[in-house]
Amino acid sequence: HTTKAMELASGTRASYNAANFLTSLNRPEEADEMLRPLDPDHGPMRDWPSYWNQRAHASHLLGRYDDELMAARELKRRFPKQRSALVIEARALAALGRRAEVDSLLIAAETLDPDVYWSQGAMRQVAAEEFALHHSGDSTAMYRAAATWLETRLRDAPTNRSHREWLSQAMIG
């Protein structure tokens, strides 16, 4: 059925939608097959950051962290204001065990607005999860750093729901 859907929807946003659905069904290989032929420079994927988010997500689920990193960096290059790109980049770097690069990315993000959903606290939490999954010895300090960052921000912005959500995840880790 996937092949028929690809034929019918080739080059349209329908292919992206089908890939998104397949990813949610834990079928990232098929999602990746639908995303790769789409042209991010022409047609419905042009100037659409969600394409790169979905490419990164499918790559992550497939354990292709270098591909995920490439998609995150392409998202960041094309859409520099997309904060999700930084979180995805941190996730890929952490999955690859590249701690120094994660730390550099976090330092670079310190100048950005802290009170957004994809905050530095989110970056720290997501990186901590990946270190816990792939490099268990490196996660405890990262969870603690995420919690500390989020607790500090919540003192200044106690109603920030995103920070509360990320903090609850950091405390579980």
mmCIF file of C-alpha atoms in Angstrom:
data_model
loop_
_atom_site.group_PDB
_atom_site.id
_atom_site.type_symbol
_atom_site.label_atom_id
_atom_site.label_comp_id
_atom_site.label_asym_id
_atom_site.label_seq_id
_atom_site.Cartn_x
_atom_site.Cartn_y
_atom_site.Cartn_z
ATOM 1 C CA HIS A 1 0.000 0.000 0.000
ATOM 2 C CA THR A 2 2.860 2.363 0.746
ATOM 3 C CA THR A 3 4.231 2.054 -2.795
ATOM 4 C CA LYS A 4 0.823 2.859 -4.284
ATOM 5 C CA ALA A 5 0.456 5.864 -1.995
ATOM 6 C CA MET A 6 3.892 7.094 -3.044
ATOM 7 C CA GLU A 7 2.928 6.828 -6.702
ATOM 8 C CA LEU A 8 -0.344 8.685 -6.200
ATOM 9 C CA ALA A 9 1.063 11.439 -4.016
ATOM 10 C CA SER A 10 4.559 11.765 -5.405
ATOM 11 C CA GLY A 11 5.942 15.261 -4.931
ATOM 12 C CA THR A 12 3.007 16.559 -2.915
ATOM 13 C CA ARG A 13 2.486 17.409 0.708
ATOM 14 C CA ALA A 14 0.444 14.205 0.853
ATOM 15 C CA SER A 15 3.721 12.288 0.768
ATOM 16 C CA TYR A 16 4.902 14.248 3.778
ATOM 17 C CA ASN A 17 1.605 13.639 5.580
ATOM 18 C CA ALA A 18 1.808 9.915 4.857
ATOM 19 C CA ALA A 19 5.403 9.838 6.117
ATOM 20 C CA ASN A 20 4.370 11.652 9.290
ATOM 21 C CA PHE A 21 1.612 9.092 9.833
ATOM 22 C CA LEU A 22 3.953 6.169 9.166
ATOM 23 C CA THR A 23 6.403 7.545 11.727
ATOM 24 C CA SER A 24 3.631 7.723 14.299
ATOM 25 C CA LEU A 25 2.905 4.054 13.567
ATOM 26 C CA ASN A 26 6.565 3.245 14.276
ATOM 27 C CA ARG A 27 7.275 2.575 10.618
ATOM 28 C CA PRO A 28 10.185 4.985 10.139
ATOM 29 C CA GLU A 29 11.799 3.047 7.283
ATOM 30 C CA GLU A 30 8.713 3.568 5.129
ATOM 31 C CA ALA A 31 8.453 7.180 6.273
ATOM 32 C CA ASP A 32 12.054 7.776 5.291
ATOM 33 C CA GLU A 33 11.395 6.213 1.883
ATOM 34 C CA MET A 34 8.572 8.707 1.343
ATOM 35 C CA LEU A 35 10.519 11.733 2.555
ATOM 36 C CA ARG A 36 13.795 11.272 0.703
ATOM 37 C CA PRO A 37 12.413 11.759 -2.819
ATOM 38 C CA LEU A 38 10.725 15.028 -1.839
ATOM 39 C CA ASP A 39 12.583 18.114 -3.040
ATOM 40 C CA PRO A 40 13.088 20.620 -0.204
ATOM 41 C CA ASP A 41 14.032 23.336 -2.717
ATOM 42 C CA HIS A 42 10.981 23.151 -4.983
ATOM 43 C CA GLY A 43 7.288 22.452 -4.704
ATOM 44 C CA PRO A 44 5.387 21.947 -1.467
ATOM 45 C CA MET A 45 8.466 21.234 0.713
ATOM 46 C CA ARG A 46 10.184 24.504 -0.202
ATOM 47 C CA ASP A 47 10.460 26.872 2.756
ATOM 48 C CA TRP A 48 8.781 24.336 5.030
ATOM 49 C CA PRO A 49 10.815 23.520 8.146
ATOM 50 C CA SER A 50 8.592 20.592 9.138
ATOM 51 C CA TYR A 51 10.089 18.584 6.292
ATOM 52 C CA TRP A 52 13.500 18.684 8.006
ATOM 53 C CA ASN A 53 11.996 17.949 11.416
ATOM 54 C CA GLN A 54 10.329 14.845 10.008
ATOM 55 C CA ARG A 55 13.478 13.724 8.179
ATOM 56 C CA ALA A 56 15.418 14.043 11.429
ATOM 57 C CA HIS A 57 12.759 12.190 13.406
ATOM 58 C CA ALA A 58 12.632 9.247 11.000
ATOM 59 C CA SER A 59 16.433 9.073 10.969
ATOM 60 C CA HIS A 60 16.525 9.095 14.758
ATOM 61 C CA LEU A 61 14.038 6.250 15.017
ATOM 62 C CA LEU A 62 16.131 4.266 12.548
ATOM 63 C CA GLY A 63 19.275 4.840 14.612
ATOM 64 C CA ARG A 64 20.831 6.865 11.793
ATOM 65 C CA TYR A 65 22.116 9.615 14.044
ATOM 66 C CA ASP A 66 24.532 11.041 11.468
ATOM 67 C CA ASP A 67 21.579 11.507 9.083
ATOM 68 C CA GLU A 68 19.574 13.048 11.917
ATOM 69 C CA LEU A 69 22.430 15.458 12.614
ATOM 70 C CA MET A 70 22.618 16.393 8.931
ATOM 71 C CA ALA A 71 18.866 17.100 8.850
ATOM 72 C CA ALA A 72 19.070 19.169 12.053
ATOM 73 C CA ARG A 73 21.927 21.246 10.701
ATOM 74 C CA GLU A 74 20.164 21.726 7.388
ATOM 75 C CA LEU A 75 17.049 22.859 9.270
ATOM 76 C CA LYS A 76 19.184 25.289 11.280
ATOM 77 C CA ARG A 77 20.925 26.596 8.145
ATOM 78 C CA ARG A 78 17.709 27.125 6.204
ATOM 79 C CA PHE A 79 15.561 28.318 9.115
ATOM 80 C CA PRO A 80 17.875 29.898 11.712
ATOM 81 C CA LYS A 81 14.982 30.944 13.943
ATOM 82 C CA GLN A 82 13.659 27.382 14.294
ATOM 83 C CA ARG A 83 14.632 26.499 17.850
ATOM 84 C CA SER A 84 13.672 22.854 17.342
ATOM 85 C CA ALA A 85 16.758 22.536 15.136
ATOM 86 C CA LEU A 86 19.007 23.074 18.148
ATOM 87 C CA VAL A 87 17.182 20.464 20.210
ATOM 88 C CA ILE A 88 17.330 17.945 17.368
ATOM 89 C CA GLU A 89 21.022 18.683 16.879
ATOM 90 C CA ALA A 90 21.650 18.159 20.615
ATOM 91 C CA ARG A 91 19.692 14.885 20.483
ATOM 92 C CA ALA A 92 21.724 13.567 17.555
ATOM 93 C CA LEU A 93 25.046 14.625 19.055
ATOM 94 C CA ALA A 94 24.150 13.013 22.376
ATOM 95 C CA ALA A 95 23.080 9.780 20.673
ATOM 96 C CA LEU A 96 26.461 9.784 18.941
ATOM 97 C CA GLY A 97 28.210 10.350 22.284
ATOM 98 C CA ARG A 98 29.693 13.691 21.242
ATOM 99 C CA ARG A 99 29.544 15.374 24.655
ATOM 100 C CA ALA A 100 31.901 18.260 23.877
ATOM 101 C CA GLU A 101 29.785 19.267 20.879
ATOM 102 C CA VAL A 102 26.606 19.094 22.967
ATOM 103 C CA ASP A 103 28.254 21.337 25.555
ATOM 104 C CA SER A 104 29.326 23.804 22.841
ATOM 105 C CA LEU A 105 25.816 23.875 21.426
ATOM 106 C CA LEU A 106 24.388 24.588 24.891
ATOM 107 C CA ILE A 107 26.852 27.443 25.400
ATOM 108 C CA ALA A 108 25.919 28.925 22.015
ATOM 109 C CA ALA A 109 22.221 28.741 22.953
ATOM 110 C CA GLU A 110 22.714 30.724 26.167
ATOM 111 C CA THR A 111 22.166 34.006 24.329
ATOM 112 C CA LEU A 112 18.749 32.929 23.006
ATOM 113 C CA ASP A 113 15.393 33.690 24.600
ATOM 114 C CA PRO A 114 15.079 31.205 27.461
ATOM 115 C CA ASP A 115 11.300 31.300 27.853
ATOM 116 C CA VAL A 116 10.225 29.259 24.847
ATOM 117 C CA TYR A 117 9.183 25.633 24.485
ATOM 118 C CA TRP A 118 12.412 24.567 22.751
ATOM 119 C CA SER A 119 14.586 26.178 25.406
ATOM 120 C CA GLN A 120 18.070 25.407 26.623
ATOM 121 C CA GLY A 121 16.378 23.392 29.365
ATOM 122 C CA ALA A 122 14.647 21.315 26.696
ATOM 123 C CA MET A 123 17.976 20.839 24.923
ATOM 124 C CA ARG A 124 19.589 19.666 28.154
ATOM 125 C CA GLN A 125 16.738 17.273 28.947
ATOM 126 C CA VAL A 126 16.655 15.739 25.466
ATOM 127 C CA ALA A 127 20.441 15.339 25.431
ATOM 128 C CA ALA A 128 20.324 13.737 28.881
ATOM 129 C CA GLU A 129 17.760 11.194 27.642
ATOM 130 C CA GLU A 130 19.976 10.244 24.716
ATOM 131 C CA PHE A 131 23.082 9.937 26.887
ATOM 132 C CA ALA A 132 21.044 7.740 29.255
ATOM 133 C CA LEU A 133 19.903 5.520 26.385
ATOM 134 C CA HIS A 134 23.236 5.203 24.614
ATOM 135 C CA HIS A 135 25.989 6.192 27.069
ATOM 136 C CA SER A 136 24.639 5.549 30.563
ATOM 137 C CA GLY A 137 27.591 6.977 32.449
ATOM 138 C CA ASP A 138 27.113 10.433 30.939
ATOM 139 C CA SER A 139 23.477 11.129 31.796
ATOM 140 C CA THR A 140 23.248 11.870 35.527
ATOM 141 C CA ALA A 141 25.060 15.201 35.376
ATOM 142 C CA MET A 142 23.069 16.222 32.320
ATOM 143 C CA TYR A 143 19.734 15.489 33.992
ATOM 144 C CA ARG A 144 20.882 17.475 37.016
ATOM 145 C CA ALA A 145 21.991 20.389 34.800
ATOM 146 C CA ALA A 146 18.637 20.352 32.991
ATOM 147 C CA ALA A 147 16.723 20.394 36.275
ATOM 148 C CA THR A 148 18.876 23.206 37.678
ATOM 149 C CA TRP A 149 18.475 25.317 34.535
ATOM 150 C CA LEU A 150 14.706 24.806 34.503
ATOM 151 C CA GLU A 151 14.298 25.473 38.243
ATOM 152 C CA THR A 152 16.252 28.724 37.858
ATOM 153 C CA ARG A 153 14.058 29.847 34.961
ATOM 154 C CA LEU A 154 10.893 28.936 36.864
ATOM 155 C CA ARG A 155 11.928 31.284 39.675
ATOM 156 C CA ASP A 156 11.855 34.108 37.102
ATOM 157 C CA ALA A 157 8.879 32.798 35.125
ATOM 158 C CA PRO A 158 6.842 30.611 37.522
ATOM 159 C CA THR A 159 3.898 30.242 35.139
ATOM 160 C CA ASN A 160 5.942 28.878 32.222
ATOM 161 C CA ARG A 161 4.190 25.599 31.506
ATOM 162 C CA SER A 162 6.845 24.358 29.087
ATOM 163 C CA HIS A 163 9.563 24.673 31.703
ATOM 164 C CA ARG A 164 7.401 22.750 34.169
ATOM 165 C CA GLU A 165 6.867 19.937 31.656
ATOM 166 C CA TRP A 166 10.563 19.671 30.837
ATOM 167 C CA LEU A 167 11.474 19.834 34.535
ATOM 168 C CA SER A 168 9.154 16.935 35.351
ATOM 169 C CA GLN A 169 10.913 14.844 32.715
ATOM 170 C CA ALA A 170 14.350 15.839 33.999
ATOM 171 C CA MET A 171 13.390 14.840 37.528
ATOM 172 C CA ILE A 172 12.241 11.400 36.378
ATOM 173 C CA GLY A 173 15.564 10.821 34.603
#
